[in-house]
Coordinates of C-alpha atoms in Angstrom, one line a residue:
Chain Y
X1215 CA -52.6 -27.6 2.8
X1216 CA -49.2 -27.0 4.2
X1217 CA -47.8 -25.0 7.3
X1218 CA -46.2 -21.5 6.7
X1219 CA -42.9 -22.9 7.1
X1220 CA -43.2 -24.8 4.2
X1221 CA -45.0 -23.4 1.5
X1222 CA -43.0 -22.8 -1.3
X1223 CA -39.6 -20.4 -0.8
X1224 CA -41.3 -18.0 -3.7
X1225 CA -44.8 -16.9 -1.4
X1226 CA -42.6 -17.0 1.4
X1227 CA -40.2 -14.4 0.4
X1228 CA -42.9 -12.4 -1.4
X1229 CA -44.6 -12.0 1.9
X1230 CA -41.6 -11.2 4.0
X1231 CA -40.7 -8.6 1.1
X1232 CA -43.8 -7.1 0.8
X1233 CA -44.6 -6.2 4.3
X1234 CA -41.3 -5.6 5.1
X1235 CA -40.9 -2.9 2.4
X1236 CA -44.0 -1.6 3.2
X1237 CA -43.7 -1.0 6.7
X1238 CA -40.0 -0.2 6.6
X1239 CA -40.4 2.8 3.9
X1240 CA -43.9 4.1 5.3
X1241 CA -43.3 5.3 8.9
X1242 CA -46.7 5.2 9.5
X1243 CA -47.7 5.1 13.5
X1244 CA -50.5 2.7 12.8
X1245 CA -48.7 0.4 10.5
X1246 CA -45.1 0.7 13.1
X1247 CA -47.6 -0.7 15.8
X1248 CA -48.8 -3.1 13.4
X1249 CA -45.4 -4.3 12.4
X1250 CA -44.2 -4.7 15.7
X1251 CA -47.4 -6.7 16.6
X1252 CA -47.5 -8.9 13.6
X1253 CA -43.9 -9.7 13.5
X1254 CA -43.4 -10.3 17.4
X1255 CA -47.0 -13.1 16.7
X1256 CA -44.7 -14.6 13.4
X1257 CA -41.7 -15.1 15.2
X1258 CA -43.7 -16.7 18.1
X1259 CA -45.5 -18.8 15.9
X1260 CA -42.7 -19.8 14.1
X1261 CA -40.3 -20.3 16.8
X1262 CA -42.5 -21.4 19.5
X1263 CA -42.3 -20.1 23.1
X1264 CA -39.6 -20.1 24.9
X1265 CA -36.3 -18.0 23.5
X1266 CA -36.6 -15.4 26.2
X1267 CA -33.2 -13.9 25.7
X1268 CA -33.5 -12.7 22.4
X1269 CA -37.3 -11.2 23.1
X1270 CA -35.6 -9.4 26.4
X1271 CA -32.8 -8.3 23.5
X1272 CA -35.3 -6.9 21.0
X1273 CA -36.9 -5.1 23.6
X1274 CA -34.2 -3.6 25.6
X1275 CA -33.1 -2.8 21.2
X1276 CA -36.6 -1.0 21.5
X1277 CA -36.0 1.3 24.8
X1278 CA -32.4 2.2 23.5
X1279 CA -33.9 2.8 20.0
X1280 CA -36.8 5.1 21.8
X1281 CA -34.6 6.5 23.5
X1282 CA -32.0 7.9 21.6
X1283 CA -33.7 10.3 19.4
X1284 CA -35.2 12.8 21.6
X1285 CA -31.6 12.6 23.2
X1286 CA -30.1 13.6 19.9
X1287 CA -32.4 15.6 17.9
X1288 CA -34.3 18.9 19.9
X1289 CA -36.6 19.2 17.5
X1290 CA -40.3 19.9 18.5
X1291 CA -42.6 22.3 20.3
X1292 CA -43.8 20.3 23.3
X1293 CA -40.4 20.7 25.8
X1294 CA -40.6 18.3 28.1
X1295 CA -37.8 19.1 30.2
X1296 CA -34.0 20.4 29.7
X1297 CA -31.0 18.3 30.1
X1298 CA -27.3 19.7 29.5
X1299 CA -29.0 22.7 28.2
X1300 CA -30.6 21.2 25.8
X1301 CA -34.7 20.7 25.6
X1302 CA -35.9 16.6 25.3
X1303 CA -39.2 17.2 23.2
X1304 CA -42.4 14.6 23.1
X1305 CA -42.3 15.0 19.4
X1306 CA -39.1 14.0 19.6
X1307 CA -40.1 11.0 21.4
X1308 CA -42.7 10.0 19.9
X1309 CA -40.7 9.6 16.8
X1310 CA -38.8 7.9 18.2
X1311 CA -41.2 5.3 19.4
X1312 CA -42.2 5.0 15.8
X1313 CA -38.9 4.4 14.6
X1314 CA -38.1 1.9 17.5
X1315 CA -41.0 0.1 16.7
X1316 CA -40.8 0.0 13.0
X1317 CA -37.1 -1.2 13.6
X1318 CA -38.0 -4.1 16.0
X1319 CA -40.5 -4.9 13.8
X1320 CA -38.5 -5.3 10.7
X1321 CA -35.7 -7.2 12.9
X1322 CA -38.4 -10.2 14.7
X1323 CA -39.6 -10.6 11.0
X1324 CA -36.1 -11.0 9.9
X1325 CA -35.8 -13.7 12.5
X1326 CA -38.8 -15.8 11.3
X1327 CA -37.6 -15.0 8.0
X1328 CA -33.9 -16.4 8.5
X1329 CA -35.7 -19.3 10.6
X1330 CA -37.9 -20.2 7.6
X1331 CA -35.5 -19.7 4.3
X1332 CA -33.0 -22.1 5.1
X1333 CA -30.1 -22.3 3.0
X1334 CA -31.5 -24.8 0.7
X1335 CA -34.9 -22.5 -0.2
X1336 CA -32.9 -19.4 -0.6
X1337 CA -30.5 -21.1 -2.6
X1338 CA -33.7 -22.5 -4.7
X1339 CA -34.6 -18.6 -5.4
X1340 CA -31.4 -17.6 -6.2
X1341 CA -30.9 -20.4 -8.7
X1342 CA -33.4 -18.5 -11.1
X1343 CA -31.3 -15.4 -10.5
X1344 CA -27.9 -16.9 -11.5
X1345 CA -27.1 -20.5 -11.3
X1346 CA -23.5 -20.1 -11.4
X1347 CA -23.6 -18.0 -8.1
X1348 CA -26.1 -19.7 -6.4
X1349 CA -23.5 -23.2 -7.2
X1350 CA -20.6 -21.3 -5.9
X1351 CA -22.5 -20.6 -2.5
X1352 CA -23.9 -24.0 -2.1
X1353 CA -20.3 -25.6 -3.1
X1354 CA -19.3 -23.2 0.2
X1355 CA -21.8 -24.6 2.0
X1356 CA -20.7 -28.2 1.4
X1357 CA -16.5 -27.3 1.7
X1358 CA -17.2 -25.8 5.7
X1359 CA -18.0 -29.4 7.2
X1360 CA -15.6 -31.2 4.7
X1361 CA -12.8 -29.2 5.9
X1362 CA -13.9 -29.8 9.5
X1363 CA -13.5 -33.2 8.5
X1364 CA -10.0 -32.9 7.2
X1365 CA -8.8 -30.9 9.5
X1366 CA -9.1 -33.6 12.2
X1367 CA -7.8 -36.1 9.9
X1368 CA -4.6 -33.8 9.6
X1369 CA -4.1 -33.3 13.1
X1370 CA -4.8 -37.1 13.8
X1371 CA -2.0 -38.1 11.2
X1372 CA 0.5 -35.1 12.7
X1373 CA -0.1 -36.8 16.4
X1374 CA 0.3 -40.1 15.3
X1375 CA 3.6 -38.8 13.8
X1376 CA 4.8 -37.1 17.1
X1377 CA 4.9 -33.7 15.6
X1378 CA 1.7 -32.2 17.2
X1379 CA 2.2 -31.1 21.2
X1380 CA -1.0 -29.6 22.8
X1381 CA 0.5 -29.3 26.5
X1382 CA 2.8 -26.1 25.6
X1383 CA 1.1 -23.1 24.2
X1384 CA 3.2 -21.8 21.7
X1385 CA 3.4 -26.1 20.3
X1386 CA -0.2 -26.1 20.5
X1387 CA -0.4 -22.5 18.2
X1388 CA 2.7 -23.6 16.1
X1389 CA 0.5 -27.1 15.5
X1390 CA -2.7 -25.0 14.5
X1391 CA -0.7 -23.0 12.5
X1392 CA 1.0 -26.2 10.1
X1393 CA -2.4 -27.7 10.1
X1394 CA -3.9 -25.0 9.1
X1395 CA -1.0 -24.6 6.2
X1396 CA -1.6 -27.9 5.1
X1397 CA -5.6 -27.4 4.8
X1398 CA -5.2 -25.2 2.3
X1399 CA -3.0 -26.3 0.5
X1400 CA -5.2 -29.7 0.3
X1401 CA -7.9 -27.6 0.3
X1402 CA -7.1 -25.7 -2.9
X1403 CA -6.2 -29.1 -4.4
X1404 CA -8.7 -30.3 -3.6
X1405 CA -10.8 -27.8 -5.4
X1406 CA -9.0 -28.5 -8.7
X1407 CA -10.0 -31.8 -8.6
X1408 CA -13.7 -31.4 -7.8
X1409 CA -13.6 -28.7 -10.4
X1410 CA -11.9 -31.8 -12.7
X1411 CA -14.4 -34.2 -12.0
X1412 CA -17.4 -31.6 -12.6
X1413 CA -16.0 -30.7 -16.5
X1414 CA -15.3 -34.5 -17.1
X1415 CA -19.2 -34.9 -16.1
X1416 CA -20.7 -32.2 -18.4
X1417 CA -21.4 -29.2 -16.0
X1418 CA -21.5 -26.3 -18.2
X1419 CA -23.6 -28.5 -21.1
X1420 CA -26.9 -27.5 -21.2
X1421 CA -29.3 -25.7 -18.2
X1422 CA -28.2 -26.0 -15.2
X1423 CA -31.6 -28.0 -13.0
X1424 CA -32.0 -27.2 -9.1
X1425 CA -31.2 -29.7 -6.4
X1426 CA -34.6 -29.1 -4.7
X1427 CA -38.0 -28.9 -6.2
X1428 CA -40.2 -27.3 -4.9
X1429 CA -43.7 -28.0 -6.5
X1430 CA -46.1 -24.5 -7.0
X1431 CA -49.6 -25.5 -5.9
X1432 CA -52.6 -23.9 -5.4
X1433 CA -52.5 -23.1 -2.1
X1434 CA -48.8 -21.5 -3.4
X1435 CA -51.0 -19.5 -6.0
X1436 CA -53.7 -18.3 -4.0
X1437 CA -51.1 -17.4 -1.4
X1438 CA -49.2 -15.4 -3.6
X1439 CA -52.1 -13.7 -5.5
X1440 CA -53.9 -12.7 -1.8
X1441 CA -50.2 -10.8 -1.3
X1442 CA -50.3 -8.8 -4.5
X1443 CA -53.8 -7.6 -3.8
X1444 CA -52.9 -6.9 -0.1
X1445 CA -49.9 -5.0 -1.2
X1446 CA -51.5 -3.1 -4.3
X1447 CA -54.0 -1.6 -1.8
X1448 CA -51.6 -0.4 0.8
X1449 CA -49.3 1.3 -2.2
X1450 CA -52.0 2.7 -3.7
X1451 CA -53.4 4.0 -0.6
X1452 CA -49.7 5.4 0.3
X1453 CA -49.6 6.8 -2.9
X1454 CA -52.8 8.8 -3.1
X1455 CA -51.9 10.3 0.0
X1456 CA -54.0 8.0 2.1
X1457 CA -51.6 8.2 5.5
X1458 CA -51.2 12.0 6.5
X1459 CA -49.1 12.4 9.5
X1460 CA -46.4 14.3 10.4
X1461 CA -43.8 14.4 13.8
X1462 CA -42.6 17.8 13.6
X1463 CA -43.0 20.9 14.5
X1464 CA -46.4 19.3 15.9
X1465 CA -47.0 15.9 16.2
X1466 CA -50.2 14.6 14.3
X1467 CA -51.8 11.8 12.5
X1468 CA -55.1 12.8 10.7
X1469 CA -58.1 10.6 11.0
X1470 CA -57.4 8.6 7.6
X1471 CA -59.9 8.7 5.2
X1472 CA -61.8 5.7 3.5
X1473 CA -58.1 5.5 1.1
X1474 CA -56.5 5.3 4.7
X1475 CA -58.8 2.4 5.8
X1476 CA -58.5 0.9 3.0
X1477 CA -54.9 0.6 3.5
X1478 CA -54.8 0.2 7.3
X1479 CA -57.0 -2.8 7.1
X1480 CA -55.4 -4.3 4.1
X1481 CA -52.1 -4.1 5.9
X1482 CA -53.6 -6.0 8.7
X1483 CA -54.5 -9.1 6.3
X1484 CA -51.6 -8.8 4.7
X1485 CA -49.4 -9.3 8.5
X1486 CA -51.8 -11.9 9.5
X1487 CA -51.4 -14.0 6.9
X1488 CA -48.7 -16.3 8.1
X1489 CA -51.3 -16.6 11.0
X1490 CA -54.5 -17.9 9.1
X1491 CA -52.5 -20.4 7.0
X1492 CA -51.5 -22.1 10.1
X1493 CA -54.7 -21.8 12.0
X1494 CA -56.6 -23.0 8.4
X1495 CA -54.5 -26.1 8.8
X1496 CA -54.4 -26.3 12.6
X1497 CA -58.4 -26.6 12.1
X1498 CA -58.2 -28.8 9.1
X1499 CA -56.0 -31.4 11.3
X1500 CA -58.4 -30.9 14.0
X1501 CA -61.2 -31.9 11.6
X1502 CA -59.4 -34.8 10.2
X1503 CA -58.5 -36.1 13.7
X1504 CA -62.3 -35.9 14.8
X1505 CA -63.4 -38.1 11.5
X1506 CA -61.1 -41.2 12.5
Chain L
X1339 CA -44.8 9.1 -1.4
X1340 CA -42.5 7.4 0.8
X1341 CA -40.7 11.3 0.6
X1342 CA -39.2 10.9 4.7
X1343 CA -37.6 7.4 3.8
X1344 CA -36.5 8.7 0.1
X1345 CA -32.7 8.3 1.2
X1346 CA -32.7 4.6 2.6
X1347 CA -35.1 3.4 -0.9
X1348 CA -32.5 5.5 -3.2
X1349 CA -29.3 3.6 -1.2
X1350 CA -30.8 0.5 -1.1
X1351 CA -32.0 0.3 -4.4
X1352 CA -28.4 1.0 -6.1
X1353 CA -26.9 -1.5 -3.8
X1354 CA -29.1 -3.7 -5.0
X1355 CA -28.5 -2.5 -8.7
X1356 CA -25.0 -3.0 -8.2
X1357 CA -25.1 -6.3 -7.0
X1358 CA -27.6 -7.4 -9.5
X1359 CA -25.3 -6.1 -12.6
X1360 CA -22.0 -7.7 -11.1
X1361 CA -24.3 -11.2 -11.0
X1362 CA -25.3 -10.6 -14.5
X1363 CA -22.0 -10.0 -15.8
X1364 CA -20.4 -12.6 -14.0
X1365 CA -23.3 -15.3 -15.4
X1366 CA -22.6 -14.0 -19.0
X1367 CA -18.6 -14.4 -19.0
X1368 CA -17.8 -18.0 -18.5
X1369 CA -15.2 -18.3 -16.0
X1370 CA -13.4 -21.3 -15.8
X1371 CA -14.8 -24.7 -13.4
X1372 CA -11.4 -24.6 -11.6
X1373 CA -11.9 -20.4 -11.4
X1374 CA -15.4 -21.2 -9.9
X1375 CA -14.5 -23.9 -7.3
X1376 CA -11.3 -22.3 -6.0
X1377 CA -13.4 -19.0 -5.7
X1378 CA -15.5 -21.1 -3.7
X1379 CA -13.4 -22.8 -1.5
X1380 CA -11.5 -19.4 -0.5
X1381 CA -15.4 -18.5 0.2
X1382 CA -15.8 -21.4 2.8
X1383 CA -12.4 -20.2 4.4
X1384 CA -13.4 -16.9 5.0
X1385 CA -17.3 -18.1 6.1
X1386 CA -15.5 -20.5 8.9
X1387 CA -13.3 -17.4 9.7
X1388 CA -16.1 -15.3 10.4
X1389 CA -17.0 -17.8 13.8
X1390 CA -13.6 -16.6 15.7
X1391 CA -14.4 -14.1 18.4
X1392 CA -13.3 -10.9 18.0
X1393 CA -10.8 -11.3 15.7
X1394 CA -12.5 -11.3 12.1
X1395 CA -10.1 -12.8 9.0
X1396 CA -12.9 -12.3 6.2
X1397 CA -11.0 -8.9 4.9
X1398 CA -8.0 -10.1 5.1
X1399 CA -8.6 -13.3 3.0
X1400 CA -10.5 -11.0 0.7
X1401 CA -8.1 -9.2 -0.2
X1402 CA -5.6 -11.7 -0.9
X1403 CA -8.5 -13.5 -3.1
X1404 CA -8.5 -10.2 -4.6
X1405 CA -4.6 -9.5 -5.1
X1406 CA -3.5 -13.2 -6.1
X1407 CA -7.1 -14.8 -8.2
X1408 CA -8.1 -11.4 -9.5
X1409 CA -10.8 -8.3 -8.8
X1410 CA -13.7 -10.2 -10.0
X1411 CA -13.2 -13.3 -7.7
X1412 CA -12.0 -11.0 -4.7
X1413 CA -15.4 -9.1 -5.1
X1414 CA -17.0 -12.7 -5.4
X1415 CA -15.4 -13.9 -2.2
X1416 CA -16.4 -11.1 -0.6
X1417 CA -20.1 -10.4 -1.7
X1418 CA -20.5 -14.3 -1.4
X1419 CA -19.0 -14.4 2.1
X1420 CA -21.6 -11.8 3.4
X1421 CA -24.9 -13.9 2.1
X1422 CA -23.5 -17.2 3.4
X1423 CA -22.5 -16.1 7.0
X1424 CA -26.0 -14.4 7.2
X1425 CA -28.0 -17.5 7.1
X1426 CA -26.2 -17.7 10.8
X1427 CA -25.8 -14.2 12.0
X1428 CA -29.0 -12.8 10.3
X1429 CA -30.2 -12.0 7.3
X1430 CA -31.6 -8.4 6.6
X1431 CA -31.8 -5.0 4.2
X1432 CA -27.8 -4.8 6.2
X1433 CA -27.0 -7.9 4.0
X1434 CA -26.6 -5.6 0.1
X1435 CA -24.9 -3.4 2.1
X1436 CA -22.4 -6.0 3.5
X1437 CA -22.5 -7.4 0.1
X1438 CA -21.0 -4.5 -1.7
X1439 CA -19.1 -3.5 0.7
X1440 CA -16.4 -6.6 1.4
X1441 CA -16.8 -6.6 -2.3
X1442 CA -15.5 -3.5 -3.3
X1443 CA -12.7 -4.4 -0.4
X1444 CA -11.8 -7.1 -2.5
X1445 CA -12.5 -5.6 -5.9
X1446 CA -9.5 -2.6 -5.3
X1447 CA -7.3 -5.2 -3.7
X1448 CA -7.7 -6.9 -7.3
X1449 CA -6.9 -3.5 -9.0
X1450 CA -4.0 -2.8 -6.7
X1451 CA -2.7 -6.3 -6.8
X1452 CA 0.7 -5.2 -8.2
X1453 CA 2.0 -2.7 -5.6
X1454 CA 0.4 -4.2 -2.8
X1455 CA 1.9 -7.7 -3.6
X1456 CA 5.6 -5.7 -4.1
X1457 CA 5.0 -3.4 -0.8
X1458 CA 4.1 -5.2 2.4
X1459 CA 3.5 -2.0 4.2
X1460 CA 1.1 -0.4 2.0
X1461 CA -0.7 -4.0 2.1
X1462 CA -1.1 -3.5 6.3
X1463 CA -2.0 0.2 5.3
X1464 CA -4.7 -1.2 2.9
X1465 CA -6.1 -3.4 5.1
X1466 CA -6.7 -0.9 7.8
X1467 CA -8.1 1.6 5.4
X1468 CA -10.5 -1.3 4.8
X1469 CA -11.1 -2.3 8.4
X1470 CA -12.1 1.0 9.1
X1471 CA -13.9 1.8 5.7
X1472 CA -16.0 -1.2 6.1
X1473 CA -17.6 0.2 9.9
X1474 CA -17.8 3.7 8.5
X1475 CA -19.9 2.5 5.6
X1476 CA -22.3 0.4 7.6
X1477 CA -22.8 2.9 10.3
X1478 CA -24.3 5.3 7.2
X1479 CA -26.5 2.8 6.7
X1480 CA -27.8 2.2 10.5
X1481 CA -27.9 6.2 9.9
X1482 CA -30.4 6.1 7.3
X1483 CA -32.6 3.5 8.7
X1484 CA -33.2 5.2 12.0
X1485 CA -33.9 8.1 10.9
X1486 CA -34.8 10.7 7.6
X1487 CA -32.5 11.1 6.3
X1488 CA -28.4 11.8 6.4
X1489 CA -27.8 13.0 10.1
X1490 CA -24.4 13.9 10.9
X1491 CA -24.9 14.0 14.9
X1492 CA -26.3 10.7 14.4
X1493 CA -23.9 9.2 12.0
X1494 CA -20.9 10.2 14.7
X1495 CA -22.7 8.7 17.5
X1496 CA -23.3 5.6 15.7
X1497 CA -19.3 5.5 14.4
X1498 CA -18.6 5.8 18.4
X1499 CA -20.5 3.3 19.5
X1500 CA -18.7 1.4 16.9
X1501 CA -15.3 1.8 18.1
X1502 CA -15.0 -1.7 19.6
X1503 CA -15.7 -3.0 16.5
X1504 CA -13.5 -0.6 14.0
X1505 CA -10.8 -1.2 16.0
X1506 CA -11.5 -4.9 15.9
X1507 CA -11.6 -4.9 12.3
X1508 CA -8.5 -3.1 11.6
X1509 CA -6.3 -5.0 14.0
X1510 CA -7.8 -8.5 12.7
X1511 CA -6.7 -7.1 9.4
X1512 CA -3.5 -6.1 10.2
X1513 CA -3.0 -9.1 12.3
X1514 CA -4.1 -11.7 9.5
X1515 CA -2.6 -9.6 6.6
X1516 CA 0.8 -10.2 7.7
X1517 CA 0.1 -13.9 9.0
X1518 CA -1.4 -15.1 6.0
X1519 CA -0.6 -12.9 3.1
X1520 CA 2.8 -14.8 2.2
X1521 CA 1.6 -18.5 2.8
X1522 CA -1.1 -17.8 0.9
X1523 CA 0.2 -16.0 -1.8
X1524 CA 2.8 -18.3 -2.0
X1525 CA -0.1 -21.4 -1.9
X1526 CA -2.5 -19.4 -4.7
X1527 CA 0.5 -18.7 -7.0
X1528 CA 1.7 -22.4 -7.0
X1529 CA -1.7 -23.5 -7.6
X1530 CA -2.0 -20.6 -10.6
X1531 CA 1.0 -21.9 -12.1
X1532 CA 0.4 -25.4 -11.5
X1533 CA -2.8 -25.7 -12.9
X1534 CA -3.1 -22.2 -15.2
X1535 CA -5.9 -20.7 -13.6

């Protein structure tokens, strides 16, 4: 068993696409609230506690986001009161809850979601995708530090040589600005030659082979399968109508049916999945630990 | 099904689309190593540029990728800039539309190479056509994930609260346009004719 955080980059970015595209293109109050819940626990989980500032930014993202639409749109028969001559609706509001929370939603998943696919497992998913692309970015990856490196180097050897001032402002920008010149030039030189060394050792012969391997197993699979149902039953129920709601003229949301259960509560499994595989191993270490 | 959010699906989707079919034509063709790694390195110049405050070079050195090395590769350095930075300032949906649009930046910098490499002042008017293209295209985009659809009101207020930022954009283009387009024109021709690229 394995955390989360480091089951394979495929189930992870399944999940994270699944819920995100269901919640994102649904607009549905129950599944916003849900969102906003689920990914607010995710991030926590996967962060930890602490990182007040960016919950305070989310949240003061949620009161502008709430905000703004019953500012801008006058839609709605419930007038709450008039401003500049123009009426602020609760309809108008409450969509604008709904959107606010659907949109903080997405954004803490896409926290835990940058947190968890590190370059190196989003590189991994790309490689199936096109492995010349998916070199180019990770030979990017690798030139940023490099060039760190170099530029030191460069402004070393320019110091040592008495050509590199830092007390005089326009020296100091003058310096930057040969350095820089001469980074990339050596930069692009550089390139040739890696590109050099690359042909002379076969790249381009044969299929390219990934850098990481990440092995599928069967917590991976059962992972991955639990999504597909989860998801097939909240499409389904989306698509047979199950969610009726609407914001405007009158707002409403319709008891839901046993389709809109179904789809409500599979939702719910779906967001707290992240959340069982970590408590299922939490408990398993627990177990282990009591056995010594 | 999914009728109030039909917009943001349909835009996404062809971003996507797009992206997907420039990947796919680019794995078929086979571009040379050297074409590959230079593409690259111009990437990792634009990815570091993208951590200066305020003042953003990644359009700039776009678009001279795109006027000296080509359409293709300014599209690449582009699209590939986007994904990289965003394992540091965020991934999201935002990403595609990122994606396709320093892309295209670069892409019409690669179709326009010869005029705007002969006339420096229609390259400053390029890059501030870009600078503020690029804002005007993401704010459509913030549009249509806040609400259902195209809203106009919305889409104005969004390009105002933008202003800080267009204007940022254009004036870092203008700025590193006519810094860095002759050094580096001058350093991408020499390696083009040095090494045939």
């Amino acid at each position: 068993m394995r955390r989360f955080s480091e089951i394979s980059p495929a189930a992870a970015a399944l999940w994270y696409l699944s819920v995100m595209g269901i919640s994102m293109f649904c607009n549905y109050p129950v599944l916003a609230a849900m969102t906003i819940a689920g990914g607010c626990m995710v991030f926590i989980m996967i962060a930890g506690k602490g990182h007040g500032r960016e919950h305070l930014f989310f949240w003061l993202l949620f009161a502008v986001l709430a905000i703004a639409n019953p500012l801008t749109s006058h839609n709605g028969r419930t007038v709450l009161f008039v401003m500049n001559n123009n009426p602020v609706t609760l309809e108008a509001l409450l969509y604008g809850l709904n959107s606010a929370a659907l949109i903080v939603g997405v954004l803490y998943l896409l926290r835990s979601f940058t947190m968890i696919m590190t370059a190196d497992r989003l590189l991994y998913l790309t490689g199936f995708l096109s492995p010349k692309l998916s070199l180019t970015l990770s030979m990017a990856l690798r030139f940023v530090p490099l060039f760190g490196r170099q530029w030191q180097k460069i402004s070393d050897a320019q110091r040592a040589m008495g050509l590199y001032r830092d007390n005089n402002f326009l020296d100091d920008l003058k310096g930057r600005m040969r350095i820089f010149s001469i980074l990339v030039t050596w930069a692009l030189e550089n390139g040739i030659t890696t590109a050099d060394s690359m042909e002379a050792r076969g790249y381009g012969c044969g299929r390219r082979s990934q850098l990481r391997q990440y092995r599928t197993t069967l917590q991976d699979a059962v992972f991955m399968a639990a999504d597909a149902v989860l998801t097939g039953v909240c499409v389904f129920a989306v698509c047979k109508n199950g969610f009726r709601f609407g914001f405007y003229p009158d707002t409403f949301v319709e008891k839901p049916g046993i389709k809109g259960i179904c789809g409500i509560i599979a939702f719910g499994l779906l967001i707290l999945m992240p959340l069982v595989t970590e408590g299922t191993v939490k408990l398993r270490w627990r177990y282990l630990q009591s056995r010594v | 099904m999914f009728g109030r959010k039909r917009h943001i699906i349909i835009s996404l989707g062809v971003a996507a689309l797009a992206l997907l079919l420039f990947a796919a034509g680019f794995e078929r063709k086979s571009t040379g190593t050297r074409r590959l790694v230079i593409v690259s390195v111009m990437t990792a110049l634009c990815f570091a540029g993208r951590f200066i405050p305020f003042l953003k070079p990644i359009s700039a050195l776009t678009i001279i990728s795109g006027m000296y090395l080509g359409g293709e590769a300014g599209f690449l350095v582009g699209a590939l800039t986007a994904i990289l930075s965003n394992f540091y300032f965020g991934q999201g949906p935002w990403t595609a539309f990122q994606m396709l649009a320093w892309g295209m930046i670069g892409l019409f910098a690669g179709i326009l190479s010869e005029p705007l490499k002969r006339n420096r002042l229609l390259l400053l008017c390029y890059g501030f056509v870009a600078g503020i293209g690029y804002s005007f295209i993401m704010d459509i985009w913030t549009v249509l994930w806040y609400a259902e659809g195209f809203r106009l009101d919305l889409y104005i207020a969004a390009l105002g609260t933008a202003i800080p930022y267009t204007v940022s954009y254009a004036v870092s283009n203008l700025l590193f346009l006519s810094l860095l387009a002759k050094p580096f024109g001058e350093k991408l021709s020499r390696i083009q004719i040095k090494y045939g690229i």
